[in-house]
PDB file of C-alpha atoms in Angstrom:
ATOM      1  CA  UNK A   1      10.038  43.827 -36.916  1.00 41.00           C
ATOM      2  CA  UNK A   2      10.555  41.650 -40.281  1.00 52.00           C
ATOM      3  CA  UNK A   3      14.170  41.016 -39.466  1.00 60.00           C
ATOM      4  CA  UNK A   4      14.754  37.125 -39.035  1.00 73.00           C
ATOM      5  CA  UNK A   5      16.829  34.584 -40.606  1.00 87.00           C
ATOM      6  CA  UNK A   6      16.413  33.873 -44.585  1.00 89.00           C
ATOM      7  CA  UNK A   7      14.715  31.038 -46.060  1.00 92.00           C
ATOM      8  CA  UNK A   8      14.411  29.889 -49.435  1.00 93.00           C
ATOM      9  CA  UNK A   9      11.433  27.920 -50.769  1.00 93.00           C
ATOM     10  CA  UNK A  10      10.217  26.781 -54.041  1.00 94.00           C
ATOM     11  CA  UNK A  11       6.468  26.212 -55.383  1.00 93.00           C
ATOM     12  CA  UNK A  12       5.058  23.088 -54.382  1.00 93.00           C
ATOM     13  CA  UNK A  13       5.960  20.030 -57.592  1.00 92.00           C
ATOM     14  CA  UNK A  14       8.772  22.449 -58.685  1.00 92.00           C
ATOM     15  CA  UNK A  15      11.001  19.867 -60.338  1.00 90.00           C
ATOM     16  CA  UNK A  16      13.982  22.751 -58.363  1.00 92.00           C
ATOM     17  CA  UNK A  17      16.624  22.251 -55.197  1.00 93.00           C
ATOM     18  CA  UNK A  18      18.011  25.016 -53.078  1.00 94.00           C
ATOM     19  CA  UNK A  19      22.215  24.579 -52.610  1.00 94.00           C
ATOM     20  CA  UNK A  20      21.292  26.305 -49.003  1.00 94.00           C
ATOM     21  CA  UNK A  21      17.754  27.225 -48.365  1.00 91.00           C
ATOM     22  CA  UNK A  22      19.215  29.490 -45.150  1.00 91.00           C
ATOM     23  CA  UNK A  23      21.287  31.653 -47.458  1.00 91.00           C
ATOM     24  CA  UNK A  24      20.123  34.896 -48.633  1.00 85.00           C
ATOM     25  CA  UNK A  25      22.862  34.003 -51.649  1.00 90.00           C
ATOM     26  CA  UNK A  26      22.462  30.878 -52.991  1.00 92.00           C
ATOM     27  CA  UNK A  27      22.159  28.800 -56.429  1.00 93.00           C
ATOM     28  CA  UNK A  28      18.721  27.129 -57.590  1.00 93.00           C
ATOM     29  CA  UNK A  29      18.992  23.505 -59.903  1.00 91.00           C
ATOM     30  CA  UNK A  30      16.227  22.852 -61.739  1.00 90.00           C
ATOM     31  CA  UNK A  31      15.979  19.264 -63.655  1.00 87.00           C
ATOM     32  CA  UNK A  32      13.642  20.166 -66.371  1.00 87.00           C
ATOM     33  CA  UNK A  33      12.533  23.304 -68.321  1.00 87.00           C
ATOM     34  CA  UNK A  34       9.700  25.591 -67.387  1.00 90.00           C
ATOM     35  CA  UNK A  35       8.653  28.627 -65.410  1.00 93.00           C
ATOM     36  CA  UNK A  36       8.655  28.174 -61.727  1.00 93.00           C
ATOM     37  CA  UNK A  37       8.312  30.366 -58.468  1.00 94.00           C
ATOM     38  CA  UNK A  38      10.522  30.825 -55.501  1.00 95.00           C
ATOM     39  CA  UNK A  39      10.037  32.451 -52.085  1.00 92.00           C
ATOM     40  CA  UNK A  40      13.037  34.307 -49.999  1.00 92.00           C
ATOM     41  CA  UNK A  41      11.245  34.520 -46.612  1.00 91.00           C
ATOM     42  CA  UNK A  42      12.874  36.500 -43.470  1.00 85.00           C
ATOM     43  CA  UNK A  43      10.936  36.929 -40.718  1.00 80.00           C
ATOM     44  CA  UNK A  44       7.632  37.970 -41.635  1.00 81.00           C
ATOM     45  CA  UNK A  45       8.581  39.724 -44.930  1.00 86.00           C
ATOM     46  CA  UNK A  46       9.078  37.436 -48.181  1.00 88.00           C
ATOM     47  CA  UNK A  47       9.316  38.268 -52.303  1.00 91.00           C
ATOM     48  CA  UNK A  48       9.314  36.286 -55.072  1.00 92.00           C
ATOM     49  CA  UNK A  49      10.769  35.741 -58.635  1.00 91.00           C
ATOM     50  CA  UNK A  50      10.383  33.655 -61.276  1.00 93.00           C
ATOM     51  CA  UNK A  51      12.323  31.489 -62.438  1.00 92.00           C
ATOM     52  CA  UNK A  52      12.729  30.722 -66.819  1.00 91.00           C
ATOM     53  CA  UNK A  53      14.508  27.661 -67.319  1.00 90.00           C
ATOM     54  CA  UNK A  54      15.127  26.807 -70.932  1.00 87.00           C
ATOM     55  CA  UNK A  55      14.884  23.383 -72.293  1.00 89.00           C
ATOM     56  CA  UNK A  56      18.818  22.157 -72.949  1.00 90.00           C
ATOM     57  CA  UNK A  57      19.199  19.714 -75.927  1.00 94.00           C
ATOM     58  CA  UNK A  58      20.169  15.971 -75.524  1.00 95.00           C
ATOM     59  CA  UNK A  59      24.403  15.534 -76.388  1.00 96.00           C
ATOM     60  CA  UNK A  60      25.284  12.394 -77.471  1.00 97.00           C
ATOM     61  CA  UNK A  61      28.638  11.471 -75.879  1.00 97.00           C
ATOM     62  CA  UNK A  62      29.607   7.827 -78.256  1.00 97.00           C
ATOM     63  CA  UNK A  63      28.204   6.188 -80.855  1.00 97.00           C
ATOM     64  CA  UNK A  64      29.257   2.526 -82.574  1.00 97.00           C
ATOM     65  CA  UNK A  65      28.264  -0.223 -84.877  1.00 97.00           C
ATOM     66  CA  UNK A  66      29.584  -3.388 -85.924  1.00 97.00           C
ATOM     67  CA  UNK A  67      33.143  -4.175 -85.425  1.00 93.00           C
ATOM     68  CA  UNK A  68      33.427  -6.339 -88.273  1.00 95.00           C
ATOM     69  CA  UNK A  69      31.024  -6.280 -91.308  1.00 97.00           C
ATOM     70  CA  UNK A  70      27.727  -8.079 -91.741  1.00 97.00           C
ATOM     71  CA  UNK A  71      26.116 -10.447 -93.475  1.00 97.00           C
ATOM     72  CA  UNK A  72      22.847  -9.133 -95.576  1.00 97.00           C
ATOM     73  CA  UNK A  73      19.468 -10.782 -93.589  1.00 97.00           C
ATOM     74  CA  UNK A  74      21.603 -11.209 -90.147  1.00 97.00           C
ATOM     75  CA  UNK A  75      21.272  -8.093 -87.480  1.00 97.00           C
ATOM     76  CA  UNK A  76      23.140  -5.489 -87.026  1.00 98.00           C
ATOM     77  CA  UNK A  77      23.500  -3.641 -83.925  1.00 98.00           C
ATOM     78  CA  UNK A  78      24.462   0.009 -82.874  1.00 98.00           C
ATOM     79  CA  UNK A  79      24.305   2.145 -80.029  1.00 97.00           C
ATOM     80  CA  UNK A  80      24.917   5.470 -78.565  1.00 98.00           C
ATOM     81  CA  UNK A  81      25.220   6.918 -75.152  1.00 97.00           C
ATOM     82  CA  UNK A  82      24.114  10.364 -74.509  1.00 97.00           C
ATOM     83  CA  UNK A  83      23.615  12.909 -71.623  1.00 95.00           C
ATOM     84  CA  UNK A  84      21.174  15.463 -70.758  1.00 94.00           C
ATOM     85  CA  UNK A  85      21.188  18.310 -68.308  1.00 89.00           C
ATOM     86  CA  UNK A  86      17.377  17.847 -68.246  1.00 87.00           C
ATOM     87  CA  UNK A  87      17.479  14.715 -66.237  1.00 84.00           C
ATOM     88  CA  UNK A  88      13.382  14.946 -65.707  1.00 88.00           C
ATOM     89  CA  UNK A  89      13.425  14.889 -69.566  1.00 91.00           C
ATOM     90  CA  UNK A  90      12.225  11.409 -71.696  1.00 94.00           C
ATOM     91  CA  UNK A  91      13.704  10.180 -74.676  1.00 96.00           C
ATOM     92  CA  UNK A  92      13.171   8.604 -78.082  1.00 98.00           C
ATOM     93  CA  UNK A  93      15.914   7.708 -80.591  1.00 98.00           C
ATOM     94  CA  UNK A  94      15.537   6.684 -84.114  1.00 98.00           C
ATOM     95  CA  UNK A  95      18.288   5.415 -86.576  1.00 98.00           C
ATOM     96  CA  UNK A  96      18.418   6.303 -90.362  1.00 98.00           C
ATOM     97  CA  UNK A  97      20.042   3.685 -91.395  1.00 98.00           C
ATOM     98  CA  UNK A  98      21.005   4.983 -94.927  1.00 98.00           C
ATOM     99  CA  UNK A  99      19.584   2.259 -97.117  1.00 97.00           C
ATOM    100  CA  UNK A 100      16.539   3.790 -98.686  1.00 96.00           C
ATOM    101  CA  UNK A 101      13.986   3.008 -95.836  1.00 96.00           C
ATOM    102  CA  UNK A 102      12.402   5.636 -93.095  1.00 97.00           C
ATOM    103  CA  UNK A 103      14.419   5.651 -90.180  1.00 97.00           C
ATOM    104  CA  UNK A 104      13.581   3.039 -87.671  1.00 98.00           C
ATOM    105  CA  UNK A 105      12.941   3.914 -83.833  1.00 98.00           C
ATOM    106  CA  UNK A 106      15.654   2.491 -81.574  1.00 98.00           C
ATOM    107  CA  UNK A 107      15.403   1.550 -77.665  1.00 97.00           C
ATOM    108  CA  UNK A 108      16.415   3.817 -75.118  1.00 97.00           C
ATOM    109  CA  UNK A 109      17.909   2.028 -72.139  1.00 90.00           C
ATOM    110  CA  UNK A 110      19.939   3.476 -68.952  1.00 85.00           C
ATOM    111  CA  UNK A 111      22.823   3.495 -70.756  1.00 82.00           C
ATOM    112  CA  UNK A 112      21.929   5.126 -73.732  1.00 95.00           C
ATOM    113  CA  UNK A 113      20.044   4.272 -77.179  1.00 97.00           C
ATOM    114  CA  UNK A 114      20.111   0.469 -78.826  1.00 97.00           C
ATOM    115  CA  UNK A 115      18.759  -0.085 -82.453  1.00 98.00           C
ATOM    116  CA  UNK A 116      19.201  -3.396 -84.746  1.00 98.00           C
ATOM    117  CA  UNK A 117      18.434  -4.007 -88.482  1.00 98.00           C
ATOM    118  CA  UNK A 118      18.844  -6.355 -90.774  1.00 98.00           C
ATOM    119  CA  UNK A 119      20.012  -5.116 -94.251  1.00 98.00           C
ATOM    120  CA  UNK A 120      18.698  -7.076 -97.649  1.00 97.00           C
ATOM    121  CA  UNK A 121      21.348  -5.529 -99.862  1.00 97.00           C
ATOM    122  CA  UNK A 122      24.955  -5.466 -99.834  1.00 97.00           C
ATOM    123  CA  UNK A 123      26.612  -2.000 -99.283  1.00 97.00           C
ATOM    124  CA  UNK A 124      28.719   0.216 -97.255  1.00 98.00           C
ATOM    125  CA  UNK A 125      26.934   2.085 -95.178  1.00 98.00           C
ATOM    126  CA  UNK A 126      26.876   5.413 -92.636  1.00 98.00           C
ATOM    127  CA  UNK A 127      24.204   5.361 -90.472  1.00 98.00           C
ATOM    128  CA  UNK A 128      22.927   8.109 -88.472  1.00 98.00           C
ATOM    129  CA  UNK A 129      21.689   8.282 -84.715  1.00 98.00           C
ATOM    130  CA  UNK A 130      19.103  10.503 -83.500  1.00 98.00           C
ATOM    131  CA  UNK A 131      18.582  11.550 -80.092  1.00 98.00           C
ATOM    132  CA  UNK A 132      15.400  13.709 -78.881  1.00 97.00           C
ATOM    133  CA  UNK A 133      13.610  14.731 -75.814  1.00 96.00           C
ATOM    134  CA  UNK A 134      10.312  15.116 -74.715  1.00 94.00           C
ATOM    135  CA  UNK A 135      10.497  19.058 -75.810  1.00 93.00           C
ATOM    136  CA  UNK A 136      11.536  18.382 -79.589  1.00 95.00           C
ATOM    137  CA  UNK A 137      15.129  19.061 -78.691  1.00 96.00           C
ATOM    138  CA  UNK A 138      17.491  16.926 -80.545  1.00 96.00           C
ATOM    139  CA  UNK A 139      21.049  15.656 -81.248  1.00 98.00           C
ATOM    140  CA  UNK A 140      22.427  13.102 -83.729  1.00 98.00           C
ATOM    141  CA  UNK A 141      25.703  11.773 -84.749  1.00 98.00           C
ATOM    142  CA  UNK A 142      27.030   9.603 -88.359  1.00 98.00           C
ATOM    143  CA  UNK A 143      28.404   6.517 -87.597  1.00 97.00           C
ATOM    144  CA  UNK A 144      31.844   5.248 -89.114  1.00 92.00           C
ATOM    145  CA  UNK A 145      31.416   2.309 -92.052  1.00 96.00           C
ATOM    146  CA  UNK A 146      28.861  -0.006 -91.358  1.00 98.00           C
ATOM    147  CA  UNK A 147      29.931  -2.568 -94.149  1.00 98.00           C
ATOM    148  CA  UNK A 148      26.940  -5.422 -95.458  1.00 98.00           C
ATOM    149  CA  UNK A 149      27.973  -8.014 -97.474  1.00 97.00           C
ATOM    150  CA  UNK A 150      26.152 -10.829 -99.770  1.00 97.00           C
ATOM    151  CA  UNK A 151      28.150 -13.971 -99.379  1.00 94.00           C
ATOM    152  CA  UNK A 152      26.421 -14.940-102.659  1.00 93.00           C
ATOM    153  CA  UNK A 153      27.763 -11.458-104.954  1.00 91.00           C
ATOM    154  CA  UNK A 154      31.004 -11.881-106.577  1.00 87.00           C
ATOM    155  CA  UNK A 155      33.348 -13.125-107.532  1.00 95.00           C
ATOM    156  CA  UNK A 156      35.446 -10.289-107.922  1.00 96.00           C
ATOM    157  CA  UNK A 157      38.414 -10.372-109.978  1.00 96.00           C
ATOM    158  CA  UNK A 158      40.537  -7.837-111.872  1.00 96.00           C
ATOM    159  CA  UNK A 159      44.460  -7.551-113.453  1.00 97.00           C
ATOM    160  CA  UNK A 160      46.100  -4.858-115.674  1.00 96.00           C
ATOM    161  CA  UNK A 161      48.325  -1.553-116.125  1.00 96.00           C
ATOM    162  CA  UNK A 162      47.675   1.616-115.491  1.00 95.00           C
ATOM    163  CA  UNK A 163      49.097   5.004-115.094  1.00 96.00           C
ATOM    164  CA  UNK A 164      49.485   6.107-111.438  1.00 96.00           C
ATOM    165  CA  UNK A 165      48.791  10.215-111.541  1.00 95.00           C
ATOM    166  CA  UNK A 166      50.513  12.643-109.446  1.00 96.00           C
ATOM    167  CA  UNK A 167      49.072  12.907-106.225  1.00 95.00           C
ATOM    168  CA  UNK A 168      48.496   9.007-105.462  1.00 95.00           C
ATOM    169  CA  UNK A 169      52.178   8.668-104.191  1.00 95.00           C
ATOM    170  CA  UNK A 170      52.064  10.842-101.094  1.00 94.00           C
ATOM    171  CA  UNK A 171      55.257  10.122 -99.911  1.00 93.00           C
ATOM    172  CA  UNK A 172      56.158  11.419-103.736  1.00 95.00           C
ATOM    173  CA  UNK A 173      53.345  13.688-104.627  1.00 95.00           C
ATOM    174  CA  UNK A 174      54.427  14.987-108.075  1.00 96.00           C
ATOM    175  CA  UNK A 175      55.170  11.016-109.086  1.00 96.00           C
ATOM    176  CA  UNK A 176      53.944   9.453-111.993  1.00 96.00           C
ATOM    177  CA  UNK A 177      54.541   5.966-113.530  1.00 96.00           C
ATOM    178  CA  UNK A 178      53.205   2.299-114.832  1.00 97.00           C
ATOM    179  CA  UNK A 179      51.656   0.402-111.939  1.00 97.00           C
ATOM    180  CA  UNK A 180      50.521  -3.793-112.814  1.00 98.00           C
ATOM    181  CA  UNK A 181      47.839  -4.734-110.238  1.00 98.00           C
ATOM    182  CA  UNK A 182      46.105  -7.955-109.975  1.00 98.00           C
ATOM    183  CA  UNK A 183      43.170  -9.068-107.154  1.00 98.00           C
ATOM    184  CA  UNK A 184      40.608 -11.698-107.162  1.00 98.00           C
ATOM    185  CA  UNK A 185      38.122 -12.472-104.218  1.00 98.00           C
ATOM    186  CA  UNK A 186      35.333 -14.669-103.800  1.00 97.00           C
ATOM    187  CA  UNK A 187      32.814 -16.065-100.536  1.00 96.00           C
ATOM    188  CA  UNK A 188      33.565 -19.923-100.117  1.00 95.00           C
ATOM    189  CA  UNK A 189      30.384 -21.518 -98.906  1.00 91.00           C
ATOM    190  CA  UNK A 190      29.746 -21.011 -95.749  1.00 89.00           C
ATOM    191  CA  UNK A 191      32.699 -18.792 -95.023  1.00 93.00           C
ATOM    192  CA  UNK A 192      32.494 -15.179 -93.310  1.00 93.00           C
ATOM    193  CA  UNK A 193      35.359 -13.893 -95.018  1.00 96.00           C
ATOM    194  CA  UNK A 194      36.648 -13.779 -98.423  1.00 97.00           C
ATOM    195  CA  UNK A 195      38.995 -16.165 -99.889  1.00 97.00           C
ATOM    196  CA  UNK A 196      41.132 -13.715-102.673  1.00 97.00           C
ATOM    197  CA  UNK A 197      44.457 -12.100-103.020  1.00 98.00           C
ATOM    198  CA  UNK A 198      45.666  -8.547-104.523  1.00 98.00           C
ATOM    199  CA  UNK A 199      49.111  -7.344-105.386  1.00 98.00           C
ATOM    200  CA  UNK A 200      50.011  -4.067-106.570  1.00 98.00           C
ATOM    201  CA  UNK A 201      53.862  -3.002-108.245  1.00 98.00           C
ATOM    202  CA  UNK A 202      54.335   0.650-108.688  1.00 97.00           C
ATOM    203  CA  UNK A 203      57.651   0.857-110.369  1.00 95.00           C
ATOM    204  CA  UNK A 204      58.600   4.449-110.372  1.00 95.00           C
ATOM    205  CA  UNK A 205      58.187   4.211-106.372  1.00 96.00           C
ATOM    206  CA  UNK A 206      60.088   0.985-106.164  1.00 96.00           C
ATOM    207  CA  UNK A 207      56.588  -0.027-104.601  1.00 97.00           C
ATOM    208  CA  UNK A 208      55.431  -3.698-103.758  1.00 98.00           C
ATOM    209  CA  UNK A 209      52.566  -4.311-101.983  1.00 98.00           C
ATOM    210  CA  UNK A 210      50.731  -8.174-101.269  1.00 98.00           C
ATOM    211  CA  UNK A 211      47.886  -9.131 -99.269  1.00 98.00           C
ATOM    212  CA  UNK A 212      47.818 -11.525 -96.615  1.00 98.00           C
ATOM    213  CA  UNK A 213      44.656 -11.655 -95.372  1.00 98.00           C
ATOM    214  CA  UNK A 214      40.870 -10.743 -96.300  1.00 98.00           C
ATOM    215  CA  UNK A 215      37.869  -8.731 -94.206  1.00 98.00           C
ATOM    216  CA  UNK A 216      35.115  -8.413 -96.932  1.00 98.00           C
ATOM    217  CA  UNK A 217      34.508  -7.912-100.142  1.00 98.00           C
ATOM    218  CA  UNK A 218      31.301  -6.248-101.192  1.00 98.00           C
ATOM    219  CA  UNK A 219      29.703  -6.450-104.309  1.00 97.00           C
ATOM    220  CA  UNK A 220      26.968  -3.924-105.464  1.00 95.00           C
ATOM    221  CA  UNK A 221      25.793  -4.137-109.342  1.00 92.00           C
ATOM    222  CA  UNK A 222      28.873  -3.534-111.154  1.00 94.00           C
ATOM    223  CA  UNK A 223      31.450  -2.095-108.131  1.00 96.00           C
ATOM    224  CA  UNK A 224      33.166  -4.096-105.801  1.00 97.00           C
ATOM    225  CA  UNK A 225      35.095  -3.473-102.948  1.00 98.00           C
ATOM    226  CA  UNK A 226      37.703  -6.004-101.527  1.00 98.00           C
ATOM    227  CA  UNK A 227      39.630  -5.006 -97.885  1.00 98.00           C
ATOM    228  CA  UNK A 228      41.862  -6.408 -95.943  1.00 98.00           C
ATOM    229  CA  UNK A 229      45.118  -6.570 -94.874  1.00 98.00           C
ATOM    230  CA  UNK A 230      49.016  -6.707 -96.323  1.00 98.00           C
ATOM    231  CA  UNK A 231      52.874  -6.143 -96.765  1.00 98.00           C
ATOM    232  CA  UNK A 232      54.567  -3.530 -98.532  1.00 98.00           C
ATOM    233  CA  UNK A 233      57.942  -4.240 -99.191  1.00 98.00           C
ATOM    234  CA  UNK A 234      57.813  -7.067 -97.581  1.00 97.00           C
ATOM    235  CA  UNK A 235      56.870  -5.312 -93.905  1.00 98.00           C
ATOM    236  CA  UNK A 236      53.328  -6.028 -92.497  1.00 98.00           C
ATOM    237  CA  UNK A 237      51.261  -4.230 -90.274  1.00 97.00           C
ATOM    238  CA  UNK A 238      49.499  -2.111 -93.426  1.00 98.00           C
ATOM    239  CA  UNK A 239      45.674  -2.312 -95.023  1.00 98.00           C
ATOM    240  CA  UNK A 240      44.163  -2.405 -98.056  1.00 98.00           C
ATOM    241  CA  UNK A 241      40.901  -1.458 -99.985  1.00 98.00           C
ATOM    242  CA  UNK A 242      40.288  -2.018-103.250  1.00 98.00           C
ATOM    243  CA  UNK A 243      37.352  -0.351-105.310  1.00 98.00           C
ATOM    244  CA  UNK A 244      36.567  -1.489-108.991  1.00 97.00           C
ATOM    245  CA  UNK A 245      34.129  -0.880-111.573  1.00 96.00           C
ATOM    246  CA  UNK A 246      33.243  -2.650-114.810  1.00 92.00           C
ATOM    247  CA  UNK A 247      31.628  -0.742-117.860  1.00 87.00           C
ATOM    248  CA  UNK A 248      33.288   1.879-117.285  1.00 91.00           C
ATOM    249  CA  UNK A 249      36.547  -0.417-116.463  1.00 93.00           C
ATOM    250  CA  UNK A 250      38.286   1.536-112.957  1.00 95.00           C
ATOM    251  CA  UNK A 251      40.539   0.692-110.320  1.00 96.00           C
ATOM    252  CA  UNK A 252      41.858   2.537-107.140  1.00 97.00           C
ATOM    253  CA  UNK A 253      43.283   1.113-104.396  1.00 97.00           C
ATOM    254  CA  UNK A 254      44.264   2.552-101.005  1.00 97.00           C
ATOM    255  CA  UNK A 255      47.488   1.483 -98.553  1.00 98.00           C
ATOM    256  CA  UNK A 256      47.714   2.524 -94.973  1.00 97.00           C
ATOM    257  CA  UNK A 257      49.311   1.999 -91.991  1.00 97.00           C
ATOM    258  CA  UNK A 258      47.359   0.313 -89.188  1.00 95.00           C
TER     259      UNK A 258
END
């Protein structure tokens, strides 16, 4: 007789586990693509199948840079974690890192992918992660603002009137009206934040907003851009960013809430 008791087996280097190799119903893991064989024995009858098992792509789970911008010629540093159902699988990462170069490869540690780079020109920055595996599968993600500043650019200054155009006011969106701004901001030697100041009065809003503090201020030909942090109406606990242009002469500045 071929009657007996079922047993599950799978071809020798098979990169496969059996949940329960006594089972004539069971499930089969396998921790890296390819086509591999497995044997249902009973007794002294057996079959096999084949099993396909497609590659699955890298996912990459985080990603993060700097915290606080960076100087131009000092390192910056970002990484990303990432998971892959292909455990078997190896790894590369490289890291565009949006500033005209080829993207640079990154290392790939236990806990995900490190890269660093040092920027030579000021600039505000996305840079973008890529993940792949052995079999050409790949993931990537952008990266918020990675801001790079020359503590020798600037300084930046600006004052005037202008007409604020409907849609800038969103707690008013069909508002219109004179606004008066005024901002300077400048690197002290030494210093890795701005010294400067901006103030904005939008009348027709009964709006008044100052700075109190600096983050950066980044200064790229003939744009600048000046952040940091403020009242309005005389209540903290908001943000600022400024972004100017000379020849053509622009301003636009943004308020939020922290």
């Amino acid at each position: 007789s071929g009657a007996g008791s079922p047993s599950w087996t799978v071809e020798k280097g098979a990169p496969c586990t059996v949940a329960d190799p006594g089972a004539a119903k069971t499930t089969i893991t396998c921790t890296d693509n390819g086509t591999y064989t497995v044997t249902l024995t009973g007794g002294r009858s057996s079959d096999t199948a084949t099993v396909k098992v497609a590659n699955a792509a890298p996912a990459i789970t985080s990603a993060e840079g700097p915290r606080a911008a960076v100087s131009v010629g000092r390192r910056a540093v970002v990484r990303a974690e990432f998971t892959d159902a292909g455990s078997n699988d190896t790894h590369t990462c490289v890291v565009d890192w949006k500033d005209g170069g080829e993207p640079q490869p990154g290392k790939v540690t236990a806990s995900g992918c490190r890269a660093t780079h040092k920027y030579t020109k000021a600039g505000i920055r996305r840079p973008v992660i890529t993940v792949t595996d052995d079999d050409g599968a790949k993931d990537s993600r952008t990266l918020p603002e990675l801001v790079a500043y020359d503590r020798l650019a600037g300084p930046a200054f600006g004052t005037g009137i202008f007409t604020s155009p409907a849609g800038a006011y969103p707690a008013k969106p069909n508002l219109t009206g004179k606004a008066a701004f005024l901002f300077t901001a400048f690197y002290a030697r030494g210093a890795t934040t701005p010294v400067g100041q901006a103030s904005l009065e939008l009348g027709p809003a009964r709006l008044q907003f100052r700075s109190t503090g600096s983050d950066w201020l980044v200064v790229t030909g003939s744009q600048a851009a000046y952040q940091g942090s403020g009242t309005v109406n005389g209540t903290g606990g908001y943000a600022f960013r400024i972004t100017a242009t000379q020849a053509p002469d622009s301003f636009r500045i943004r308020i939020w809430k922290k």
